[in-house]
Short mmCIF file of N, CA and C in Angstrom, two decimals:
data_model
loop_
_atom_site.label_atom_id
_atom_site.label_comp_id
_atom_site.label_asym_id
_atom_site.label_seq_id
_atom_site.Cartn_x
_atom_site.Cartn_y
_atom_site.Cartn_z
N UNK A 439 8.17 -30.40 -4.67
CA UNK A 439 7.41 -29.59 -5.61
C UNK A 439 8.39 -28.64 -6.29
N UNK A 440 8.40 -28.92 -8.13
CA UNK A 440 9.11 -27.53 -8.16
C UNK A 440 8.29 -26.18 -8.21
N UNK A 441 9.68 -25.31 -8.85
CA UNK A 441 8.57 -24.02 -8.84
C UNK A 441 8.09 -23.84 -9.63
N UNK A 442 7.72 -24.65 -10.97
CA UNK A 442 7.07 -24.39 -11.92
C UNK A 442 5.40 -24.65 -10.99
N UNK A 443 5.60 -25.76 -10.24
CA UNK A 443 4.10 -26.60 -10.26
C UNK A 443 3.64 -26.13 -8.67
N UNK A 444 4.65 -25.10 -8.21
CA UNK A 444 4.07 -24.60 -6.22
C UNK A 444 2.77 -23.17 -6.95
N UNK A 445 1.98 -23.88 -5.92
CA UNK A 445 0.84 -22.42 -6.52
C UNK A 445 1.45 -21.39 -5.40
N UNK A 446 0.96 -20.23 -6.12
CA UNK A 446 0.91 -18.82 -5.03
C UNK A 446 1.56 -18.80 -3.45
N UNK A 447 0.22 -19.56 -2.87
CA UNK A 447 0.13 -19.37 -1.71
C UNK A 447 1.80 -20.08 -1.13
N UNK A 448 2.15 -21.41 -2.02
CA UNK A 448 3.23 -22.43 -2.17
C UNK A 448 4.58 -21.26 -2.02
N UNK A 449 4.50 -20.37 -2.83
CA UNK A 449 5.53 -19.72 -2.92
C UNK A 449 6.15 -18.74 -2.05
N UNK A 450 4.61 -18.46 -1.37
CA UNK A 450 4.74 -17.45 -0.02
C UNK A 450 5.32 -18.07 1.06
N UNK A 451 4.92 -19.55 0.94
CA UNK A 451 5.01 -20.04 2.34
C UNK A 451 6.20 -20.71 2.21
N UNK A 452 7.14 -20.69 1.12
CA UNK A 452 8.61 -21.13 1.10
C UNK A 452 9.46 -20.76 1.74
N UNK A 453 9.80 -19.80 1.94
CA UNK A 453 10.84 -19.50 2.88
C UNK A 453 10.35 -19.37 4.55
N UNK A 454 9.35 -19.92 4.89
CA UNK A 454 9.15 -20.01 6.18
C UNK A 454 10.56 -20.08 7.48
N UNK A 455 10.43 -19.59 8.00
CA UNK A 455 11.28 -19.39 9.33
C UNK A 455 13.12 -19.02 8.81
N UNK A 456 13.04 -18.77 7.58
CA UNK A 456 14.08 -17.30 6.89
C UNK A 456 13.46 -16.19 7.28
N UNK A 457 14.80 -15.32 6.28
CA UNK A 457 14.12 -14.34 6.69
C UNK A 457 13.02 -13.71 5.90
N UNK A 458 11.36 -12.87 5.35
CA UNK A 458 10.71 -12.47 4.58
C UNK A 458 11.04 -13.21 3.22
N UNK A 459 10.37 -13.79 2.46
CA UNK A 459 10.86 -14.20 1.38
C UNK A 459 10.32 -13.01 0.39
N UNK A 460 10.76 -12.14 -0.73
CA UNK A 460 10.37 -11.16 -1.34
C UNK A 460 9.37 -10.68 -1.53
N UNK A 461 8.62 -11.91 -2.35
CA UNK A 461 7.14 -11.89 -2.73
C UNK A 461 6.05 -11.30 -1.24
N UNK A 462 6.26 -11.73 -0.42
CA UNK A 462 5.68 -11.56 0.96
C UNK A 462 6.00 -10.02 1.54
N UNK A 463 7.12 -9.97 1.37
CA UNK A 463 7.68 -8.51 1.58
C UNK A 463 7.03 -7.36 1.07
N UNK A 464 7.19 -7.69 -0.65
CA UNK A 464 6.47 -6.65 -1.52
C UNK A 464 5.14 -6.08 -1.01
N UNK A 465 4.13 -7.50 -0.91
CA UNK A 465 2.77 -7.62 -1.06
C UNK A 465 2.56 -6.96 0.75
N UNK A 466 3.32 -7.04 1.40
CA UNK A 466 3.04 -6.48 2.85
C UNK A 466 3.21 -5.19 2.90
N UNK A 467 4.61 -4.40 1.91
CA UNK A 467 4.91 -2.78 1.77
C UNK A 467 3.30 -2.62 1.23
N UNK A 468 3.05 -3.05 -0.15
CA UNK A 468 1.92 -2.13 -0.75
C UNK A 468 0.11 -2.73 0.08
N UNK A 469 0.10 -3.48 0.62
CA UNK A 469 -1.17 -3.58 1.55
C UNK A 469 -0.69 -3.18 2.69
N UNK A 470 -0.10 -2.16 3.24
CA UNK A 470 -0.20 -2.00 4.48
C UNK A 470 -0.93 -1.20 5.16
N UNK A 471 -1.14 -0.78 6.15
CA UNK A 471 -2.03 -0.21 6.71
C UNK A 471 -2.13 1.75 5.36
N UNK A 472 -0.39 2.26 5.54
CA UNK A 472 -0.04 3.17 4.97
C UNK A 472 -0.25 3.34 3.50
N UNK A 473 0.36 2.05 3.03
CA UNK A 473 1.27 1.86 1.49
C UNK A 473 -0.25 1.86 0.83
N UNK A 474 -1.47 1.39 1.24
CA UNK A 474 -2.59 1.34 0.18
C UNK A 474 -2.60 2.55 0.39
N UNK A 475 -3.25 3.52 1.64
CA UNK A 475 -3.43 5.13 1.02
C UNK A 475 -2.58 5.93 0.51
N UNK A 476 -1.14 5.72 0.44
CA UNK A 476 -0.10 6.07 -0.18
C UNK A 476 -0.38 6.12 -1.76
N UNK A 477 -0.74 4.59 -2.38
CA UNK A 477 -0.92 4.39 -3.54
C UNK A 477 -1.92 4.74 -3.87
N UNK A 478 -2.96 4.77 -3.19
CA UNK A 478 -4.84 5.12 -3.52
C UNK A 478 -4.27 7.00 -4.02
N UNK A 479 -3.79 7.47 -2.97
CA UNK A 479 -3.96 8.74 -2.87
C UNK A 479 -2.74 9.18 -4.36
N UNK A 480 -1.90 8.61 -4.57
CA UNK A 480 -1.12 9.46 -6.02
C UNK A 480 -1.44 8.96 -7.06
N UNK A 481 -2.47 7.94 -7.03
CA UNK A 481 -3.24 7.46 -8.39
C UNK A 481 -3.74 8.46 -8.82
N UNK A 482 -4.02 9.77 -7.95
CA UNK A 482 -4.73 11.01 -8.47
C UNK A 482 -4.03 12.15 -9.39
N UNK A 483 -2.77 12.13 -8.25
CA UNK A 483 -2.11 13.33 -8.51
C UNK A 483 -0.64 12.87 -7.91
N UNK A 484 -0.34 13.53 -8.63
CA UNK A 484 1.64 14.06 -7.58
C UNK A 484 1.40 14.95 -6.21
N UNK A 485 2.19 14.53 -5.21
CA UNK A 485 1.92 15.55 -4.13
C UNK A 485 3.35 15.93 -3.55
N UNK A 486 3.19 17.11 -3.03
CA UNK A 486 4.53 17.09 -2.15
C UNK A 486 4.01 16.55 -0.42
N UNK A 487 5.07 16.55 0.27
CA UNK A 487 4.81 15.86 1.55
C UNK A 487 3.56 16.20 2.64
N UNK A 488 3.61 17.12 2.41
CA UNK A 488 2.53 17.78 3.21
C UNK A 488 1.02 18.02 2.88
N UNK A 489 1.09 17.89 1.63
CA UNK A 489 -0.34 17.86 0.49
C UNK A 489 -0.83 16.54 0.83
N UNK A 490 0.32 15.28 0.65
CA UNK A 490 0.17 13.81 0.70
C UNK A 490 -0.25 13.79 2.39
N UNK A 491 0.23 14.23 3.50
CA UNK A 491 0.62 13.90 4.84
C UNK A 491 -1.64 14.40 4.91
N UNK A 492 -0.99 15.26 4.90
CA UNK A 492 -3.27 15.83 4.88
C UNK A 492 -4.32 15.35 4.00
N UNK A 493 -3.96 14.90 3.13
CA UNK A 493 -4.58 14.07 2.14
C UNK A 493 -4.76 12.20 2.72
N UNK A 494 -3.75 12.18 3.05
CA UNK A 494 -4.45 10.83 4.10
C UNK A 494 -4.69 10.82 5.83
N UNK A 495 -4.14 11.54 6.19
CA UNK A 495 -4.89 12.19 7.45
C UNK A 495 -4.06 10.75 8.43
N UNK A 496 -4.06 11.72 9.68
CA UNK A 496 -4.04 10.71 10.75
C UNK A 496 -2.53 10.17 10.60
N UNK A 497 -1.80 9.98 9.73
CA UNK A 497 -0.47 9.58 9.90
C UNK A 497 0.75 10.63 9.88
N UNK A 498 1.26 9.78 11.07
CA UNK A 498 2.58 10.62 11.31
C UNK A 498 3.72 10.83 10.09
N UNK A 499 4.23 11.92 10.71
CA UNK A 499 5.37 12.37 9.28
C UNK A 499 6.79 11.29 9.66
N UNK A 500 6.76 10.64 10.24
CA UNK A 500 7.76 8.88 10.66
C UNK A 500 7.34 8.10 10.14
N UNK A 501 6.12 7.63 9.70
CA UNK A 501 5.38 6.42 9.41
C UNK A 501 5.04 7.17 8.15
N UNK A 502 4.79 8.08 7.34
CA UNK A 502 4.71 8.76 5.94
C UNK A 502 6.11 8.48 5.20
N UNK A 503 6.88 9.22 5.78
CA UNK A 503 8.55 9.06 5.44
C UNK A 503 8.82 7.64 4.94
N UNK A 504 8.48 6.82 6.47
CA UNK A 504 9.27 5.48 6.10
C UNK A 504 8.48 4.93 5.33
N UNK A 505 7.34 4.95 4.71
CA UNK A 505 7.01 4.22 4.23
C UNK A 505 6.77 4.78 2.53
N UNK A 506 7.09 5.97 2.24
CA UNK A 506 6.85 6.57 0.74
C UNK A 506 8.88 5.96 0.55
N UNK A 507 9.71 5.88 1.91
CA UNK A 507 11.16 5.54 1.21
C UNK A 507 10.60 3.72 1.29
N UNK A 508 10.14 2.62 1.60
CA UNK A 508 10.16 1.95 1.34
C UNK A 508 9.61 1.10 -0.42
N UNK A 509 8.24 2.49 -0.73
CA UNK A 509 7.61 2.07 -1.55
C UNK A 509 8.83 2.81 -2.84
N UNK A 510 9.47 3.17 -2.52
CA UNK A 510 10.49 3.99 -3.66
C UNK A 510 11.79 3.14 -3.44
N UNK A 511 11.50 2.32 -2.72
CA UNK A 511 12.87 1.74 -2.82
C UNK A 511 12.31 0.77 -3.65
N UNK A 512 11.23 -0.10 -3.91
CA UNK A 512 10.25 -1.01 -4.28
C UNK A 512 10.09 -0.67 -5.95
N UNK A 513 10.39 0.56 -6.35
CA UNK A 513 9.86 0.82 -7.53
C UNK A 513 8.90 1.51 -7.77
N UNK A 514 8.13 1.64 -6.37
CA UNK A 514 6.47 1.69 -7.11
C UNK A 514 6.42 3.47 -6.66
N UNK A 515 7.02 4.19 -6.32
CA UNK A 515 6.83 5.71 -6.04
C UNK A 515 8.63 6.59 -6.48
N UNK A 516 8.38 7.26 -7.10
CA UNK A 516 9.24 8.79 -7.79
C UNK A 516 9.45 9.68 -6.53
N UNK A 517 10.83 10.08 -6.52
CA UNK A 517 10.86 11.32 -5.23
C UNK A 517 11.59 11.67 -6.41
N UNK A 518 10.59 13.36 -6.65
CA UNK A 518 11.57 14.12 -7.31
C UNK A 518 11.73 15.51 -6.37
N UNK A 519 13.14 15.92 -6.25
CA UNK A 519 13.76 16.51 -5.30
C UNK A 519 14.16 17.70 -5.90
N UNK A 520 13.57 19.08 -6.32
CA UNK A 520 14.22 19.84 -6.60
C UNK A 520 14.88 20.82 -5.77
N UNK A 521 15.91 21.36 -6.61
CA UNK A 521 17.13 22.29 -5.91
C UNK A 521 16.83 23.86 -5.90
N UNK A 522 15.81 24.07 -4.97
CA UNK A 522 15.09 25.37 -4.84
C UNK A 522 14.98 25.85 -3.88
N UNK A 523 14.87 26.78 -3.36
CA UNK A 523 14.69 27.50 -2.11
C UNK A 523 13.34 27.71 -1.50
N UNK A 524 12.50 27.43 -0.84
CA UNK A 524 13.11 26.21 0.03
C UNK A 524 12.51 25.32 -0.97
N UNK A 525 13.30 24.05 -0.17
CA UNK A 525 13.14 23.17 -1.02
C UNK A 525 11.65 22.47 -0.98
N UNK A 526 11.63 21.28 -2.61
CA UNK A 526 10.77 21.27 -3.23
C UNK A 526 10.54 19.80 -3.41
N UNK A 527 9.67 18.80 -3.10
CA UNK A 527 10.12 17.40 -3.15
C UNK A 527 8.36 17.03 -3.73
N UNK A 528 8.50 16.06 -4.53
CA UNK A 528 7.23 15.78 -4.90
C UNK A 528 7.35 14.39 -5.13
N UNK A 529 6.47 13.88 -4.97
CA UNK A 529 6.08 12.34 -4.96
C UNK A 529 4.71 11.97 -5.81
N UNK A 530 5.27 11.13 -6.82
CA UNK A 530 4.77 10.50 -7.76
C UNK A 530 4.43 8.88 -7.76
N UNK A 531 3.54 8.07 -8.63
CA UNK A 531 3.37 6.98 -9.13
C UNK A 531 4.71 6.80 -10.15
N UNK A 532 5.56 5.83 -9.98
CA UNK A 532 5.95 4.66 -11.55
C UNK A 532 5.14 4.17 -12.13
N UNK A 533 5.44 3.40 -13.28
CA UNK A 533 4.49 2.53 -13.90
C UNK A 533 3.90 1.67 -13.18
N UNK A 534 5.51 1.22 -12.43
CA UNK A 534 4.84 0.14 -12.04
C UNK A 534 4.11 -0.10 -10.57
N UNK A 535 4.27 1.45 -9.73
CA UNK A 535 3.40 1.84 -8.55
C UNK A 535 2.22 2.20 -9.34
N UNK A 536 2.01 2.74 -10.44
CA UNK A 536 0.50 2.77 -11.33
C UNK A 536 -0.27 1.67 -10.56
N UNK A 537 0.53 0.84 -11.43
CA UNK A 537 -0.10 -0.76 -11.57
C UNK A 537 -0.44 -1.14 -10.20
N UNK A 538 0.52 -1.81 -9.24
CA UNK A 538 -0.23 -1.88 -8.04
C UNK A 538 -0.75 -1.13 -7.65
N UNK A 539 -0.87 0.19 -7.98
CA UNK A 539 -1.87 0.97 -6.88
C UNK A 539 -3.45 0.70 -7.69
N UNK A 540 -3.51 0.32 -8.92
CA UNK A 540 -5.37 0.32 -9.67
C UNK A 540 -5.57 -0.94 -9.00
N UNK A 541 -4.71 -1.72 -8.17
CA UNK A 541 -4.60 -3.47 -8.26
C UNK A 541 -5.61 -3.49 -6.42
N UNK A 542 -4.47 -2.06 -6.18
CA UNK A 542 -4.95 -2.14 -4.43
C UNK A 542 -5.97 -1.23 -4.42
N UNK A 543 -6.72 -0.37 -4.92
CA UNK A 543 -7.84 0.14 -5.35
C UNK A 543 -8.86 -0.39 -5.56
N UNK A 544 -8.75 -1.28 -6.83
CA UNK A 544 -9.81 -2.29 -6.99
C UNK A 544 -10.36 -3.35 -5.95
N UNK A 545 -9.56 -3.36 -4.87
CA UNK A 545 -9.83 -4.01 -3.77
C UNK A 545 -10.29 -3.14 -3.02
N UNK A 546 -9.81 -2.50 -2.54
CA UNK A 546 -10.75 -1.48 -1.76
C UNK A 546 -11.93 -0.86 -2.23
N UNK A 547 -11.86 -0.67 -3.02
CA UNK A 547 -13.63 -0.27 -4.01
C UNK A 547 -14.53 -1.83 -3.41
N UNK A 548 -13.87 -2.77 -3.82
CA UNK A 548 -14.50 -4.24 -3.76
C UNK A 548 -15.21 -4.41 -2.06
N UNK A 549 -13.91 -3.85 -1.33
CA UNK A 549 -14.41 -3.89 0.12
C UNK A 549 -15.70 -2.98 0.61
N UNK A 550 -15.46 -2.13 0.01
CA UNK A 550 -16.52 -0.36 0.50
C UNK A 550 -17.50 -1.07 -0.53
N UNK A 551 -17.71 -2.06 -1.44
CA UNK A 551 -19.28 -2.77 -1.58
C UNK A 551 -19.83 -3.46 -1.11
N UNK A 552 -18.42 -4.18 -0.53
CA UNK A 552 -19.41 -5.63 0.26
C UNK A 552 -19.13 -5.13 1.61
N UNK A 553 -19.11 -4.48 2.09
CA UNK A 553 -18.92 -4.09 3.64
C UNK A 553 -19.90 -4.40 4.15
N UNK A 554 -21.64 -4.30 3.82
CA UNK A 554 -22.89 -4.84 4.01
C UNK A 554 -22.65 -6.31 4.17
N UNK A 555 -22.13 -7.05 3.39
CA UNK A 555 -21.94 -8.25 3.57
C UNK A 555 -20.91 -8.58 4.50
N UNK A 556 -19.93 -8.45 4.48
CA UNK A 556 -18.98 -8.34 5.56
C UNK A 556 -19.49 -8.16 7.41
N UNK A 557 -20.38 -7.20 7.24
CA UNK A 557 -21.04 -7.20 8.33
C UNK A 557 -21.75 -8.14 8.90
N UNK A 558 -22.73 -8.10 8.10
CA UNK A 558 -23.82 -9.22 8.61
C UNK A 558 -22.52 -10.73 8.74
N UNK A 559 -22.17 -10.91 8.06
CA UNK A 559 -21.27 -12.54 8.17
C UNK A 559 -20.74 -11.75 9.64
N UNK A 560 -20.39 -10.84 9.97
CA UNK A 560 -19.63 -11.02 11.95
C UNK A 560 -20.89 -11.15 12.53
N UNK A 561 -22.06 -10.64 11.91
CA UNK A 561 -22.77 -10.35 13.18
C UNK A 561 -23.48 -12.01 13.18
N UNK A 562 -23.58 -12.83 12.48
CA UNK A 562 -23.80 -13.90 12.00
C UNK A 562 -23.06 -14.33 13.15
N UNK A 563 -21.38 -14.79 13.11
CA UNK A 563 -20.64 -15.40 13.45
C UNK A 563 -20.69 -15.25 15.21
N UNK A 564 -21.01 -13.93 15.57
CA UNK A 564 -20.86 -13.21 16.84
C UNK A 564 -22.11 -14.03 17.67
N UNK A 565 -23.22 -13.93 16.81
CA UNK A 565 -24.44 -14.45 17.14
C UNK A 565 -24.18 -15.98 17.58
N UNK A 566 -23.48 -16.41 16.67
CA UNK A 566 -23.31 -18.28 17.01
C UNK A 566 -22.47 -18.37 17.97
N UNK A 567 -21.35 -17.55 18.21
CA UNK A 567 -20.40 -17.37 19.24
C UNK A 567 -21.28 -17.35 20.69
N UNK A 568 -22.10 -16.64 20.56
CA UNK A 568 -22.95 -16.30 22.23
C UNK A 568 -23.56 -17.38 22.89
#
């Protein structure tokens, strides 16, 4: 198959037993447990660390860190660092963290509708299970 004619899923599953093939990489930083409230939450606003750290609650300042430097290494988040006493660090959307973040939004809006549905299909499934 080339790569004009491998669908999607084709392309993910190419580099199997390498190491991460990119595409897979990306799409795992910005759906991750973190990286969606990361992106949900500066679709609003710019925050500095601690505005952002309470604004999504529950995550550690290790797992905040590493993962606002992964999504900035990615493109998709701004560390602007000013030279002030004390210091001053704020974290922003790129364009192109814009973009995936309305992308991973729109999914989560999508989920918090059908969650009714979502339900009933386990309790469905749970039911046939017994």
């Amino acid at each position: 198959m080339t790569g004009s004619t491998m669908t999607f899923a084709d392309r993910l599953r190419a580099h199997e037993g390498e190491a991460m093939c990119p595409h897979r990489l990306v799409l795992e930083h910005v759906t991750s447990r973190w990286g969606v409230l990361v992106l949900i939450a500066l679709l609003e606003r710019s925050y500095r660390f601690s505005e952002l750290r309470r604004e999504i609650g529950k995550v550690t300042e290790k797992m905040l860190t590493q993962t606002l430097q992964t999504l900035e290494r990615d493109g998709f988040v701004h560390r602007d660092a000013k030279p002030v006493i004390p210091p001053r660090v704020d974290y922003s959307l790129t364009d192109l963290g814009r973009e995936a973040a309305e992308q991973v939004r729109g999914l989560a809006l999508w989920t918090e509708q059908r969650m009714a549905a979502v339900q009933q299909a386990r309790e469905e499934y749970d039911a046939a299970k017994a």
